[in-house]
XYZ file of C-alpha atoms in Angstrom:
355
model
C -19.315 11.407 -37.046
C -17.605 12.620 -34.042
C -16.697 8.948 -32.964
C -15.657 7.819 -36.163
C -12.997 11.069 -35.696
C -11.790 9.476 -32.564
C -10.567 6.346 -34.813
C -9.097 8.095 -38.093
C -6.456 10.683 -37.228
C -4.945 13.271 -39.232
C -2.396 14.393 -38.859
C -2.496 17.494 -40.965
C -5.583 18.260 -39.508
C -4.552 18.289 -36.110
C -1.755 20.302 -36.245
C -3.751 23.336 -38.658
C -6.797 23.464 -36.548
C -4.761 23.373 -32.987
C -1.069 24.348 -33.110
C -0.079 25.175 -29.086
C 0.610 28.245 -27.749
C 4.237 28.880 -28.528
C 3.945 29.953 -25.122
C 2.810 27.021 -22.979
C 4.681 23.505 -23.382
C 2.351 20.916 -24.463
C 0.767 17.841 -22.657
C -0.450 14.630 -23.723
C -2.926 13.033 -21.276
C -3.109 9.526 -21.628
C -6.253 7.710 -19.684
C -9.390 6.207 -20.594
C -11.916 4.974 -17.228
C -13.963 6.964 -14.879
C -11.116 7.467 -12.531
C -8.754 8.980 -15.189
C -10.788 11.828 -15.668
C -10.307 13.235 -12.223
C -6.398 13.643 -13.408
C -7.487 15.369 -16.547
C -9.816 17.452 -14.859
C -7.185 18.744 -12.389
C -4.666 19.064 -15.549
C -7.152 21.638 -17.721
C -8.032 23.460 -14.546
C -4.212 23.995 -14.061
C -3.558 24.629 -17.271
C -5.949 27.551 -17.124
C -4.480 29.185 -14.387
C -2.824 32.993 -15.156
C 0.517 31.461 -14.365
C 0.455 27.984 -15.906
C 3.452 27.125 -18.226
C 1.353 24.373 -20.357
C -1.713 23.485 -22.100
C -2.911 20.089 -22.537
C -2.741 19.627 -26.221
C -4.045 16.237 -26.779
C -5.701 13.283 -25.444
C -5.109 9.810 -25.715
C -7.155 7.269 -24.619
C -8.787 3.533 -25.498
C -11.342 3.167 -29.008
C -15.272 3.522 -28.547
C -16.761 0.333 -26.482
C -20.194 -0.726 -26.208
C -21.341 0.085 -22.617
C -24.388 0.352 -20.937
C -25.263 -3.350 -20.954
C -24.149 -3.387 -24.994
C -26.957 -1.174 -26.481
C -24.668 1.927 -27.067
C -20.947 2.281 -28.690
C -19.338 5.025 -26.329
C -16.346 7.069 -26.089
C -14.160 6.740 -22.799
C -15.343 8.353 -20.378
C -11.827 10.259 -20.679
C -12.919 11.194 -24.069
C -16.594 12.164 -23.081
C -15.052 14.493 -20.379
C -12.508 16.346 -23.416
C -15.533 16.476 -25.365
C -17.690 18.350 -22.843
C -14.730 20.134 -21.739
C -14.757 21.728 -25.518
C -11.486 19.967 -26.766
C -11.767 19.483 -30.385
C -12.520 16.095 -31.950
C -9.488 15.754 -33.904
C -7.499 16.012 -30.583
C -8.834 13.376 -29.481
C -6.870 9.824 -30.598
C -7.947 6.090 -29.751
C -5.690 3.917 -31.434
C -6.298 0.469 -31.325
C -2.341 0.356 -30.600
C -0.143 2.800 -28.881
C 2.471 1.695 -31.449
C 0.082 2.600 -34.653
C 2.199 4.745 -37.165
C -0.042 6.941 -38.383
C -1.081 8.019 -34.083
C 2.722 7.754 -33.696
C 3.205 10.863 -36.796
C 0.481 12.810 -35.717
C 1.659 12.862 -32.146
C 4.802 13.956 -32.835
C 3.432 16.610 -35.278
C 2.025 18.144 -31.566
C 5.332 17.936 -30.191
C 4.451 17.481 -26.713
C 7.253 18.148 -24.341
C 5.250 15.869 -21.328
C 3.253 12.811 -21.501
C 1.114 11.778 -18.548
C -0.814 8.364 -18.122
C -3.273 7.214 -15.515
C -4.979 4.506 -16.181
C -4.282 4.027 -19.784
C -4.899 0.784 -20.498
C -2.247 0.187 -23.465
C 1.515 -0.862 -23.271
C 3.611 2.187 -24.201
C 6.206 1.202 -27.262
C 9.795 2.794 -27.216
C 8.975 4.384 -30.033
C 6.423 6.527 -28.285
C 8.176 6.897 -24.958
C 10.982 8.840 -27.503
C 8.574 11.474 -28.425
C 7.842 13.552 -25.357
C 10.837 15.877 -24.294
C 10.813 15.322 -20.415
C 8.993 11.762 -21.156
C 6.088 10.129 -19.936
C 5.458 10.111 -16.297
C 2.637 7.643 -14.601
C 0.112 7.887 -11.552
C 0.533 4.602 -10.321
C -1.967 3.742 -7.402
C 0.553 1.976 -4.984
C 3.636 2.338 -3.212
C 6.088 1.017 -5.575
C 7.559 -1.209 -6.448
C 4.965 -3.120 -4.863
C 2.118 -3.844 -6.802
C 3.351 -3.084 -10.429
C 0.671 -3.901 -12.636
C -2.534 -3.909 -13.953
C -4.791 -4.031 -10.890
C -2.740 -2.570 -7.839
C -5.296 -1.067 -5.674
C -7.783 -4.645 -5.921
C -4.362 -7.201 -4.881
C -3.707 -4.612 -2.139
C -7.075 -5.115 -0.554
C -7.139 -8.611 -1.262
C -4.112 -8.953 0.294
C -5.471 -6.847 3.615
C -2.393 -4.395 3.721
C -2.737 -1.824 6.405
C -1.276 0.528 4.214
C -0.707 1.787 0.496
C -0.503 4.832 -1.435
C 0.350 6.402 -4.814
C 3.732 6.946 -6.914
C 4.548 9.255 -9.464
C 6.947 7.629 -11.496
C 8.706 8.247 -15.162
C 7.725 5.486 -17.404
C 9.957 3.086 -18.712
C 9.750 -0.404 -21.202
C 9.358 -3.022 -17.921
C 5.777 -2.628 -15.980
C 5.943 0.230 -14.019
C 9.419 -0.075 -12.838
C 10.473 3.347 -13.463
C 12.212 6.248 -11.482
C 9.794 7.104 -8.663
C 9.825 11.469 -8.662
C 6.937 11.457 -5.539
C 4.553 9.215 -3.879
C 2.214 9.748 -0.623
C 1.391 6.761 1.656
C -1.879 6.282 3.594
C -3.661 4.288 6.094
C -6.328 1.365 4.520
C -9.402 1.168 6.295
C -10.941 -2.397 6.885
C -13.933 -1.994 5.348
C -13.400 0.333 2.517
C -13.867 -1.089 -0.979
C -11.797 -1.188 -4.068
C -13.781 2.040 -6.239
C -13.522 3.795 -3.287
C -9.798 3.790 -2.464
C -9.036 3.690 -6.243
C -11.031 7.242 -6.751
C -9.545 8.366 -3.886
C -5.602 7.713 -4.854
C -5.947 9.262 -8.053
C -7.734 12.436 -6.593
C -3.925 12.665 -4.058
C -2.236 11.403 -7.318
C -3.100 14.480 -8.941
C -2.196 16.735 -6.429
C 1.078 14.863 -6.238
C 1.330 15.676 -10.028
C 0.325 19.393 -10.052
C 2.819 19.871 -7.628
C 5.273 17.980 -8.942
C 4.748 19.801 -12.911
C 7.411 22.267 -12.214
C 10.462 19.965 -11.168
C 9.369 17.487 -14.238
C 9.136 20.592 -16.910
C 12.599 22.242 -15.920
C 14.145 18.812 -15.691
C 15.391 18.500 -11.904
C 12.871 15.888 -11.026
C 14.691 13.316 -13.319
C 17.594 14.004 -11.114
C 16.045 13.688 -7.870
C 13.800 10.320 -9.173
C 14.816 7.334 -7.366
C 15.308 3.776 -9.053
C 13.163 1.816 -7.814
C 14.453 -2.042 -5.884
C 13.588 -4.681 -7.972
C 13.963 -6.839 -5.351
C 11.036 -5.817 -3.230
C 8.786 -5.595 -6.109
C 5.413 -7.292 -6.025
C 2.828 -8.239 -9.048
C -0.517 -7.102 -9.424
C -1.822 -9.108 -12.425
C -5.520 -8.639 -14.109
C -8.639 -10.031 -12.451
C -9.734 -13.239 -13.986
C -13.802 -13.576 -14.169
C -13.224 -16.821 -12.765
C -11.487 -15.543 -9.406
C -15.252 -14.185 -7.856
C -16.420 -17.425 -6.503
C -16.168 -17.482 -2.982
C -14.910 -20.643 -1.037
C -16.498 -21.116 2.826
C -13.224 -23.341 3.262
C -11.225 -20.208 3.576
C -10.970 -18.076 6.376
C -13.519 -15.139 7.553
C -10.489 -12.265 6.983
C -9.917 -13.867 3.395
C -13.573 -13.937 1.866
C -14.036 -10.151 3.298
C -10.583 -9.051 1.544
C -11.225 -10.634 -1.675
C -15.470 -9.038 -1.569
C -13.443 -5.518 -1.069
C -11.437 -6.015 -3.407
C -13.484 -7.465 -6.209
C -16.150 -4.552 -5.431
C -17.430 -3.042 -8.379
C -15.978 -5.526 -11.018
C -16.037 -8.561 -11.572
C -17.686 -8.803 -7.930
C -17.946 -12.101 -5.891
C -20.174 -14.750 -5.725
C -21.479 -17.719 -3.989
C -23.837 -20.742 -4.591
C -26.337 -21.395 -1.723
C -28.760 -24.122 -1.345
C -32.411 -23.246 -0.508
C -34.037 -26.430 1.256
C -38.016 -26.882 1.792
C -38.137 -28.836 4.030
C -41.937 -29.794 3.949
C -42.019 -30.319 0.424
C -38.080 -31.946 0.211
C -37.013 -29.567 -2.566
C -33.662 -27.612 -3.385
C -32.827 -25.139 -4.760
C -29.540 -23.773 -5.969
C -28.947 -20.086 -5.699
C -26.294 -17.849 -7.055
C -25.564 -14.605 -4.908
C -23.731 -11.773 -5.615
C -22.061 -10.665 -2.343
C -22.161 -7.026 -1.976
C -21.189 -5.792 1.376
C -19.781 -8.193 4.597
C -17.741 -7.975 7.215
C -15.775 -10.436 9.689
C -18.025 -11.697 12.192
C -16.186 -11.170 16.265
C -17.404 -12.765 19.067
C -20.016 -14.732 18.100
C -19.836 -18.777 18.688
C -20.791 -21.088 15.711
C -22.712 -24.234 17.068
C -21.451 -27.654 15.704
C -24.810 -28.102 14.085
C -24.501 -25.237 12.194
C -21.736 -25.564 10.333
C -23.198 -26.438 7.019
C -25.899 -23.622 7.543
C -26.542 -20.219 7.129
C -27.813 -18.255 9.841
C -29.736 -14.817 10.626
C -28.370 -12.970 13.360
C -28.625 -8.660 14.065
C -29.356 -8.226 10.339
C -26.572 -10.231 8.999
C -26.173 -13.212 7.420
C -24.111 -15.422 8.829
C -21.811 -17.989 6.599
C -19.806 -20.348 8.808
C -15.909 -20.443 7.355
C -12.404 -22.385 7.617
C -10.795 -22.411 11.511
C -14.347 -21.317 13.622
C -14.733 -18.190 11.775
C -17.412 -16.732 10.084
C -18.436 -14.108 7.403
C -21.239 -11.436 8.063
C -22.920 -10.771 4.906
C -24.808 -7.450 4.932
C -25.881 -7.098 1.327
C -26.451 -9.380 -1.332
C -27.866 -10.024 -5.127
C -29.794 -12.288 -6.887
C -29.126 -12.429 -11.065
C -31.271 -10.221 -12.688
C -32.782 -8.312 -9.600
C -31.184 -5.372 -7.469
C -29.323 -5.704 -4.581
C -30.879 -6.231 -0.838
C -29.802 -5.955 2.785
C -29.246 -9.359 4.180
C -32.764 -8.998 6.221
C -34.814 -8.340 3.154
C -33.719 -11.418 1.950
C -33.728 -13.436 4.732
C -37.573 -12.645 5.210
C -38.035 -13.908 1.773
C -36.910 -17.145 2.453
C -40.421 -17.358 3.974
C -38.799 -20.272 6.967
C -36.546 -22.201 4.198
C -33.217 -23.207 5.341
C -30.049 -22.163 3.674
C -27.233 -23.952 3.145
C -23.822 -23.439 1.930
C -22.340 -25.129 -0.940
């Protein structure tokens, strides 16, 4: 019952059973992973403060998916945090499209004087970015306008910038080229993966926001936004399944970057070649590579060039220009992941080979 509620809104219904406070402005919260629900979280806990000027009267965020390996149809975990939070059902929209009339009506039955996205996962129509008084404003995990798009924080790491950050911009029709109100830089460490930095730039993203709230409700932070240059911006399109395979023709520094970066989803991966060599067989295996780092000062013999090696509980996989890759942690399909000796001791004296 309660998901089929997240699908059919009412617009009647939502604005009898939860009119705001004629007191505090209302906020739409727009967000649907994991990582959007530290935003909302620091949002209701502001809300609730003896001062606060708003309430977060609504929540937007994508339809029911199957999850959990496809046995269940779930809310977001956005919506599973209103939920738990005590936020009525009917507050709760998923439309398939942010541009759906009937979500469009029974938004602007709310009247919500702020919008906020992070993480959304749905192109904004004009016809929704007129509702909200002060408009919509996005946490954007990057320093714009570099990386505008949908996966900022995994092209930064591929990349292997030293640095990045997170805006706070107003949202306009072209990807995230809007009027930047705040943003916060910081330093990237070299080994730190892509969930990682991404939970941690939305936790300073909503700080930024909280203490921004004031300047965008009484209107002075669309004066002090600045445009953003065009000409420096950078694109940080969607992660194509097909982009995990890992190449050995590519530099050390470049297969470590892109294992970062790909951490979590859709991963990386690598075909190896298991060789008997008493009996003459091979074997093809697929690895998921976890964890690695770049290998320093350690000399790859000409003989083994083709081969992968075992050396202080790493892996080693020769690359392009006498590099190579230290692989720490790997996994085979099906199984859970291992440290590199674990499966190195399996191999029971086979040689491995890279393809």
């Amino acid at each position: 019952m309660i998901l089929r509620r997240f699908i059919c809104y009412n617009a009647s219904s939502t604005v009898s059973s939860i009119a705001p406070s004629p007191k505090k402005k209302p906020l739409i919260f727009l967000g649907s992973p994991q990582v959007s629900v530290t935003v909302l979280e620091a949002l209701f806990n502001a809300s609730n403060a003896p001062n606060s000027s708003f309430e977060v009267a609504g929540i937007v965020t994508q339809p029911p998916s199957r999850r959990d390996r496809g046995k269940k149809v779930l809310p977001s975990p956005v919506a599973q945090y209103a939920l738990d939070k005590g936020l009525p059902s009917d507050l709760i929209f998923s439309p398939e499209k942010a541009g759906d009339e009937a979500f469009l009506s029974a938004l602007r039955e709310l009247q919500p004087e702020l919008c906020i996205t992070a993480a959304y996962g749905n192109i904004l129509p004009t016809k929704f970015l007129k509702i909200p008084v002060h408009g919509t404003v996005n946490i954007h995990p990057s320093l714009l306008p570099l990386y505008r798009g949908a996966a900022p924080v995994q092209r930064a790491l591929q990349d292997g910038v030293p640095e990045t950050g997170v805006s706070l911009a107003f949202t306009v029709r072209k990807l995230d080229a809007g009027p930047v109100i705040a943003s916060k830089r910081f330093q990237v460490d070299d080994l730190i993966k892509a969930p990682e930095l991404l939970s941690f730039l939305f936790s300073e993203g909503s700080n930024l926001l909280i203490r921004e709230l004031p300047s965008i409700f009484d209107g002075s932070a669309k004066s002090k936004a600045a445009p953003q240059d065009d000409s420096k911006a950078t694109l940080a399109p969607k992660i194509a399944p097909d982009e995990a395979w890992l190449s050995f023709d590519q530099e050390a520094f470049v297969l470590h970057n892109k294992v970062r970066a790909f951490a979590g989803w859709p991963g990386t991966r690598a075909k190896v070649v298991v060789l008997d060599e008493k009996s003459g067989q091979q074997n093809v295996l697929e690895l998921k590579i976890m964890s690695t780092r770049v290998c320093k000062d350690l000399e790859i013999q000409d003989s083994e060039q083709d081969y992968v090696t075992f050396k202080k509980g790493s892996l080693i996989f020769p690359c392009r220009g006498g590099t190579a890759l230290e692989v720490l942690e790997v996994q085979l399909p099906g199984k859970k992941a291992i440290n590199a000796a674990a499966f190195w001791n399996g191999l029971r004296g086979q040689k491995l080979k890279k393809l």
